[in-house]
């Protein structure tokens, strides 16, 4: 029979002290306010960009030796490129493009090179009667403009073809079709595919979330490691280890510092989320139109919950290892070197998530979403931008939770040995030996 | 009711830190645990507390294995002093007592009482880093006793204290003993042990070399102490080089000389007179604890040079056993 050391209340007492110690420190308060301001800046950035963008009008010049063709193209391009977003107030909405007639191709190119205009659509009729359309830009063209120019080209082609129909053919007025894109492997919400605008929004949000998760896990993990190393170097650990078990101390420390991290996260995220939640009315008030198409439009409660859950699990996984590492150094200064491998592992998770965000990720990214410690990053990214089956989420979470338990057990053994270990250079071999022997 | 250390063996790799160590500490006594640095004192205390697992043997309190007893049975003052530097003194005292299960309000009241008792009540709300080392040591002592433990394990409690604080701490020891607490403290300061202890255990390289009441040890010791005054010199250096002289220390106008077993005090006197010295005082006294220690261990308790050879029970001796773990480490912590 051995001493019974139930987790509570001691783990709770340790957690409370760690939590208070963190949140009352001036550094914590200052960094929280700075990060809160940054988060609000990010949340408001899309509206600000739209606002600034509203002030500028891109000028596209249409060049053709066929006057009729040129005029028809201007009309079609204007109706396509200056299509108001859904819900926009026509009385206040400003057209983002000015489509103008040009007569001299060389002059138009010179104007493009000097930056006075932003694009040139050049149309000529081929000998076989078909149309040759060229969209000319000075630098690389963005996807939206290329898509619009291509769509304009197609529409002008159809119009041109219909104009060659036999006389007397009855045709209605040309209607600019609605144009959307959809990906079969794209994200779903409640079983329904998410539209293309929201896919783009989620890609933007996913990048923000992954960066936030990567930074916070590293920072809060270092808090844990520094806390353990400081207790050890100040020798207060000698008192602690006789008053509470290593399990109580370690779990209490991770919970307390994790709680402080969550508090900071909440202080940063809640104002930012409120801005995002009310982005449409804010955009409406500032831009004079609804904010449809804003890059944060895809944010949902489900995604926020997923972020919170994967952040907590990711933090727990890393925090236990950080605590074990902290227990193995004699001075907090030594942590920088020893924590480098952990930072590299977190970076691997970060890059696997970026891979997913860039192109949905192949089998490698899919595999990463099941393998801790990459899975918190990769699975969150997959949830943001691709179609994930419920069983995949369950399996990923189950593997992650099991890993956290195993890592915690290992970390407790290392910690129990490490906190009383002084004066030796810590190495991987000693680290593993401590975990094995406990 | 006793604290029984029963054939406890503890190895760190190939180093034997404790070698079948056996002794009893009676309840309600102040017990001196004597040994040089690295003799195994700290390791023994950590085994008692359950921080380390013994490779063999048992430690029992009132017949129950100490690993089965609740943590609040024990109060521990580690040799390495440490507090949370930026935490207020009172807050951390309450924190430590809470870990031992004491209600915060009771802990707060008791802490204030002890801070006043140690003449530092004004430091209650100060950060620990603002206190002198001596005052920090007193705070740590309070942290060890605040929850009212049955057994107090104090590792070198008197190191670094000035005479005033030393006296305060000794008074506290006696008061706690009178309350029925059992106090086991380690030291290599023989004077402190002699002044406080009813019983002692002397360990060397992890083994018990002598134990029992002070009176018994003095009665059975072959060591002798001679108080010798020489005109013009309080502590003549040549005295230490005389055959049969083990150690000497200054007294009030005389030198207190420890002589080896089998050497007669009159032989020492004869050597001094033969050297031409004018003897002003000569007195044969009861052997001191230091003399007994030297007699049993073969060197003074603070003889660091002897330890450098790598004593088997040296807590501080590094010994890599091939696992990569430095055996200065305390492994197997529970």
Short mmCIF file of N, CA and C in Angstrom, two decimals, chain A residues 78-170:
data_model
loop_
_atom_site.label_atom_id
_atom_site.label_comp_id
_atom_site.label_asym_id
_atom_site.label_seq_id
_atom_site.Cartn_x
_atom_site.Cartn_y
_atom_site.Cartn_z
N UNK A 78 -18.76 46.36 -67.98
CA UNK A 78 -19.31 47.21 -66.91
C UNK A 78 -20.35 46.45 -66.10
N UNK A 79 -21.20 45.69 -66.81
CA UNK A 79 -22.25 44.97 -66.08
C UNK A 79 -21.69 43.82 -65.25
N UNK A 80 -20.57 43.25 -65.71
CA UNK A 80 -19.99 42.12 -64.96
C UNK A 80 -19.10 42.61 -63.82
N UNK A 81 -18.18 43.52 -64.14
CA UNK A 81 -17.18 43.93 -63.15
C UNK A 81 -17.75 44.88 -62.11
N UNK A 82 -18.79 45.58 -62.47
CA UNK A 82 -19.39 46.52 -61.51
C UNK A 82 -20.71 45.98 -60.95
N UNK A 83 -20.75 44.65 -60.82
CA UNK A 83 -21.96 44.05 -60.26
C UNK A 83 -21.96 44.29 -58.74
N UNK A 84 -22.98 44.96 -58.18
CA UNK A 84 -22.97 45.21 -56.73
C UNK A 84 -23.07 43.90 -55.95
N UNK A 85 -22.40 43.81 -54.81
CA UNK A 85 -22.52 42.60 -53.99
C UNK A 85 -23.95 42.47 -53.45
N UNK A 86 -24.39 41.22 -53.14
CA UNK A 86 -25.75 41.04 -52.65
C UNK A 86 -26.01 41.92 -51.41
N UNK A 87 -27.14 42.58 -51.42
CA UNK A 87 -27.51 43.39 -50.25
C UNK A 87 -26.98 44.80 -50.28
N UNK A 88 -26.19 45.14 -51.31
CA UNK A 88 -25.63 46.49 -51.36
C UNK A 88 -26.73 47.51 -51.68
N UNK A 89 -26.59 48.68 -51.10
CA UNK A 89 -27.56 49.75 -51.34
C UNK A 89 -27.14 50.49 -52.62
N UNK A 90 -27.93 50.38 -53.70
CA UNK A 90 -27.53 50.97 -54.98
C UNK A 90 -27.30 52.48 -54.89
N UNK A 91 -27.97 53.11 -53.92
CA UNK A 91 -27.86 54.58 -53.85
C UNK A 91 -26.50 55.01 -53.30
N UNK A 92 -25.89 54.16 -52.50
CA UNK A 92 -24.61 54.55 -51.90
C UNK A 92 -23.43 53.76 -52.44
N UNK A 93 -23.75 52.65 -53.10
CA UNK A 93 -22.67 51.78 -53.56
C UNK A 93 -21.91 52.44 -54.74
N UNK A 94 -20.58 52.46 -54.64
CA UNK A 94 -19.77 53.09 -55.69
C UNK A 94 -19.17 52.02 -56.58
N UNK A 95 -19.14 52.29 -57.87
CA UNK A 95 -18.60 51.31 -58.84
C UNK A 95 -17.08 51.24 -58.68
N UNK A 96 -16.53 50.02 -58.52
CA UNK A 96 -15.07 49.90 -58.33
C UNK A 96 -14.27 50.04 -59.63
N UNK A 97 -14.92 49.87 -60.81
CA UNK A 97 -14.20 49.93 -62.09
C UNK A 97 -14.78 51.01 -63.01
N UNK A 98 -13.87 51.66 -63.68
CA UNK A 98 -14.29 52.56 -64.77
C UNK A 98 -13.86 51.92 -66.07
N UNK A 99 -14.82 51.60 -66.93
CA UNK A 99 -14.50 50.93 -68.20
C UNK A 99 -14.57 52.00 -69.30
N UNK A 100 -13.46 52.25 -69.95
CA UNK A 100 -13.40 53.35 -70.92
C UNK A 100 -12.99 52.85 -72.31
N UNK A 101 -13.36 53.64 -73.30
CA UNK A 101 -13.01 53.34 -74.69
C UNK A 101 -11.64 53.93 -74.99
N UNK A 102 -10.79 53.14 -75.60
CA UNK A 102 -9.49 53.63 -76.03
C UNK A 102 -9.37 53.46 -77.53
N UNK A 103 -8.57 54.28 -78.14
CA UNK A 103 -8.44 54.18 -79.60
C UNK A 103 -7.04 53.77 -80.01
N UNK A 104 -6.09 54.11 -79.21
CA UNK A 104 -4.69 53.87 -79.59
C UNK A 104 -4.08 52.82 -78.65
N UNK A 105 -3.77 51.67 -79.22
CA UNK A 105 -3.21 50.57 -78.41
C UNK A 105 -1.90 50.95 -77.75
N UNK A 106 -1.01 51.64 -78.49
CA UNK A 106 0.30 52.01 -77.94
C UNK A 106 0.14 52.99 -76.79
N UNK A 107 -0.78 53.97 -76.98
CA UNK A 107 -1.00 54.96 -75.91
C UNK A 107 -1.56 54.29 -74.67
N UNK A 108 -2.46 53.30 -74.92
CA UNK A 108 -3.05 52.59 -73.77
C UNK A 108 -1.97 51.83 -73.00
N UNK A 109 -1.06 51.19 -73.74
CA UNK A 109 0.03 50.44 -73.08
C UNK A 109 0.95 51.37 -72.30
N UNK A 110 1.20 52.57 -72.89
CA UNK A 110 2.04 53.55 -72.19
C UNK A 110 1.36 54.01 -70.90
N UNK A 111 0.02 54.23 -71.01
CA UNK A 111 -0.73 54.65 -69.82
C UNK A 111 -0.70 53.56 -68.75
N UNK A 112 -0.78 52.28 -69.21
CA UNK A 112 -0.73 51.15 -68.28
C UNK A 112 0.62 51.09 -67.59
N UNK A 113 1.68 51.28 -68.39
CA UNK A 113 3.04 51.22 -67.83
C UNK A 113 3.28 52.34 -66.83
N UNK A 114 2.65 53.50 -67.07
CA UNK A 114 2.88 54.63 -66.17
C UNK A 114 1.95 54.57 -64.96
N UNK A 115 0.98 53.64 -64.96
CA UNK A 115 0.11 53.48 -63.80
C UNK A 115 -1.13 54.35 -63.86
N UNK A 116 -1.33 55.05 -64.97
CA UNK A 116 -2.52 55.91 -65.07
C UNK A 116 -3.79 55.08 -65.26
N UNK A 117 -3.65 53.92 -65.88
CA UNK A 117 -4.79 53.00 -65.97
C UNK A 117 -4.34 51.65 -65.41
N UNK A 118 -5.33 50.72 -65.20
CA UNK A 118 -5.00 49.47 -64.48
C UNK A 118 -5.10 48.23 -65.36
N UNK A 119 -5.68 48.37 -66.54
CA UNK A 119 -5.78 47.21 -67.40
C UNK A 119 -6.25 47.60 -68.78
N UNK A 120 -5.96 46.73 -69.75
CA UNK A 120 -6.40 46.98 -71.13
C UNK A 120 -7.02 45.69 -71.66
N UNK A 121 -8.26 45.83 -72.15
CA UNK A 121 -8.88 44.69 -72.83
C UNK A 121 -8.79 45.00 -74.33
N UNK A 122 -8.10 44.13 -75.03
CA UNK A 122 -7.89 44.35 -76.47
C UNK A 122 -8.64 43.28 -77.25
N UNK A 123 -9.50 43.72 -78.21
CA UNK A 123 -10.30 42.77 -78.99
C UNK A 123 -10.06 42.98 -80.49
N UNK A 124 -9.83 41.90 -81.19
CA UNK A 124 -9.72 41.97 -82.65
C UNK A 124 -10.44 40.76 -83.25
N UNK A 125 -10.95 41.02 -84.44
CA UNK A 125 -11.65 39.92 -85.11
C UNK A 125 -10.66 39.14 -85.97
N UNK A 126 -10.67 37.83 -85.81
CA UNK A 126 -9.79 36.96 -86.59
C UNK A 126 -10.35 36.82 -88.01
N UNK A 127 -9.52 36.39 -88.95
CA UNK A 127 -10.00 36.20 -90.33
C UNK A 127 -11.16 35.23 -90.41
N UNK A 128 -11.23 34.24 -89.50
CA UNK A 128 -12.33 33.27 -89.57
C UNK A 128 -13.60 33.81 -88.92
N UNK A 129 -13.57 35.07 -88.47
CA UNK A 129 -14.77 35.68 -87.87
C UNK A 129 -14.81 35.59 -86.36
N UNK A 130 -13.99 34.76 -85.78
CA UNK A 130 -13.97 34.63 -84.30
C UNK A 130 -13.27 35.84 -83.68
N UNK A 131 -13.35 35.90 -82.37
CA UNK A 131 -12.77 37.03 -81.65
C UNK A 131 -11.48 36.62 -80.94
N UNK A 132 -10.48 37.51 -80.94
CA UNK A 132 -9.26 37.31 -80.13
C UNK A 132 -9.28 38.38 -79.04
N UNK A 133 -9.35 37.91 -77.79
CA UNK A 133 -9.41 38.85 -76.66
C UNK A 133 -8.12 38.73 -75.85
N UNK A 134 -7.54 39.88 -75.51
CA UNK A 134 -6.33 39.87 -74.68
C UNK A 134 -6.56 40.81 -73.49
N UNK A 135 -6.23 40.31 -72.33
CA UNK A 135 -6.32 41.17 -71.14
C UNK A 135 -4.91 41.52 -70.72
N UNK A 136 -4.60 42.77 -70.75
CA UNK A 136 -3.23 43.24 -70.54
C UNK A 136 -3.11 43.92 -69.17
N UNK A 137 -2.15 43.45 -68.39
CA UNK A 137 -1.89 44.10 -67.09
C UNK A 137 -0.41 44.45 -67.04
N UNK A 138 -0.08 45.36 -66.14
CA UNK A 138 1.35 45.72 -66.03
C UNK A 138 2.09 44.69 -65.19
N UNK A 139 1.55 44.42 -64.00
CA UNK A 139 2.15 43.38 -63.14
C UNK A 139 1.30 42.13 -63.23
N UNK A 140 1.54 41.18 -62.33
CA UNK A 140 0.70 39.98 -62.31
C UNK A 140 -0.74 40.37 -61.98
N UNK A 141 -1.67 39.82 -62.71
CA UNK A 141 -3.07 40.17 -62.48
C UNK A 141 -3.64 39.35 -61.32
N UNK A 142 -4.54 39.97 -60.53
CA UNK A 142 -5.14 39.18 -59.44
C UNK A 142 -6.25 38.29 -59.99
N UNK A 143 -6.61 37.31 -59.21
CA UNK A 143 -7.53 36.27 -59.66
C UNK A 143 -8.90 36.85 -60.02
N UNK A 144 -9.36 37.81 -59.21
CA UNK A 144 -10.69 38.37 -59.44
C UNK A 144 -10.75 39.06 -60.81
N UNK A 145 -9.72 39.85 -61.10
CA UNK A 145 -9.74 40.58 -62.39
C UNK A 145 -9.63 39.61 -63.56
N UNK A 146 -8.77 38.60 -63.40
CA UNK A 146 -8.62 37.62 -64.49
C UNK A 146 -9.93 36.90 -64.74
N UNK A 147 -10.60 36.53 -63.66
CA UNK A 147 -11.87 35.83 -63.80
C UNK A 147 -12.89 36.73 -64.49
N UNK A 148 -12.94 37.96 -64.04
CA UNK A 148 -13.89 38.91 -64.64
C UNK A 148 -13.59 39.15 -66.12
N UNK A 149 -12.29 39.28 -66.44
CA UNK A 149 -11.92 39.52 -67.83
C UNK A 149 -12.28 38.32 -68.70
N UNK A 150 -12.04 37.13 -68.16
CA UNK A 150 -12.37 35.91 -68.90
C UNK A 150 -13.86 35.79 -69.11
N UNK A 151 -14.60 36.12 -68.06
CA UNK A 151 -16.06 36.04 -68.13
C UNK A 151 -16.59 37.09 -69.13
N UNK A 152 -15.98 38.26 -69.10
CA UNK A 152 -16.34 39.33 -70.04
C UNK A 152 -16.09 38.86 -71.48
N UNK A 153 -14.93 38.23 -71.68
CA UNK A 153 -14.55 37.74 -72.99
C UNK A 153 -15.58 36.75 -73.52
N UNK A 154 -15.97 35.84 -72.64
CA UNK A 154 -16.94 34.82 -73.04
C UNK A 154 -18.29 35.47 -73.39
N UNK A 155 -18.70 36.40 -72.55
CA UNK A 155 -19.99 37.06 -72.76
C UNK A 155 -20.00 37.85 -74.06
N UNK A 156 -18.92 38.55 -74.35
CA UNK A 156 -18.82 39.32 -75.59
C UNK A 156 -18.87 38.36 -76.79
N UNK A 157 -18.21 37.19 -76.62
CA UNK A 157 -18.23 36.18 -77.68
C UNK A 157 -19.65 35.72 -77.96
N UNK A 158 -20.42 35.49 -76.89
CA UNK A 158 -21.82 35.03 -77.07
C UNK A 158 -22.64 36.12 -77.75
N UNK A 159 -22.44 37.34 -77.29
CA UNK A 159 -23.18 38.47 -77.89
C UNK A 159 -22.85 38.60 -79.37
N UNK A 160 -21.56 38.45 -79.66
CA UNK A 160 -21.11 38.58 -81.04
C UNK A 160 -21.74 37.51 -81.92
N UNK A 161 -21.80 36.30 -81.31
CA UNK A 161 -22.38 35.18 -82.06
C UNK A 161 -23.87 35.42 -82.32
N UNK A 162 -24.57 35.89 -81.25
CA UNK A 162 -26.01 36.11 -81.41
C UNK A 162 -26.29 37.23 -82.41
N UNK A 163 -25.35 38.16 -82.53
CA UNK A 163 -25.59 39.25 -83.48
C UNK A 163 -25.49 38.77 -84.93
N UNK A 164 -24.90 37.58 -85.10
CA UNK A 164 -24.78 37.06 -86.47
C UNK A 164 -25.94 36.13 -86.83
N UNK A 165 -26.93 36.05 -85.92
CA UNK A 165 -28.09 35.21 -86.22
C UNK A 165 -28.88 35.80 -87.40
N UNK A 166 -29.61 34.97 -88.07
CA UNK A 166 -30.38 35.48 -89.24
C UNK A 166 -31.32 36.61 -88.82
N UNK A 167 -31.56 37.52 -89.75
CA UNK A 167 -32.48 38.61 -89.44
C UNK A 167 -33.86 38.07 -89.07
N UNK A 168 -34.46 38.73 -88.15
CA UNK A 168 -35.79 38.31 -87.71
C UNK A 168 -35.78 37.40 -86.52
N UNK A 169 -34.60 36.93 -86.14
CA UNK A 169 -34.53 36.06 -84.94
C UNK A 169 -34.91 36.88 -83.72
N UNK A 170 -35.78 36.33 -82.88
CA UNK A 170 -36.26 37.05 -81.71
C UNK A 170 -35.36 36.75 -80.51
#
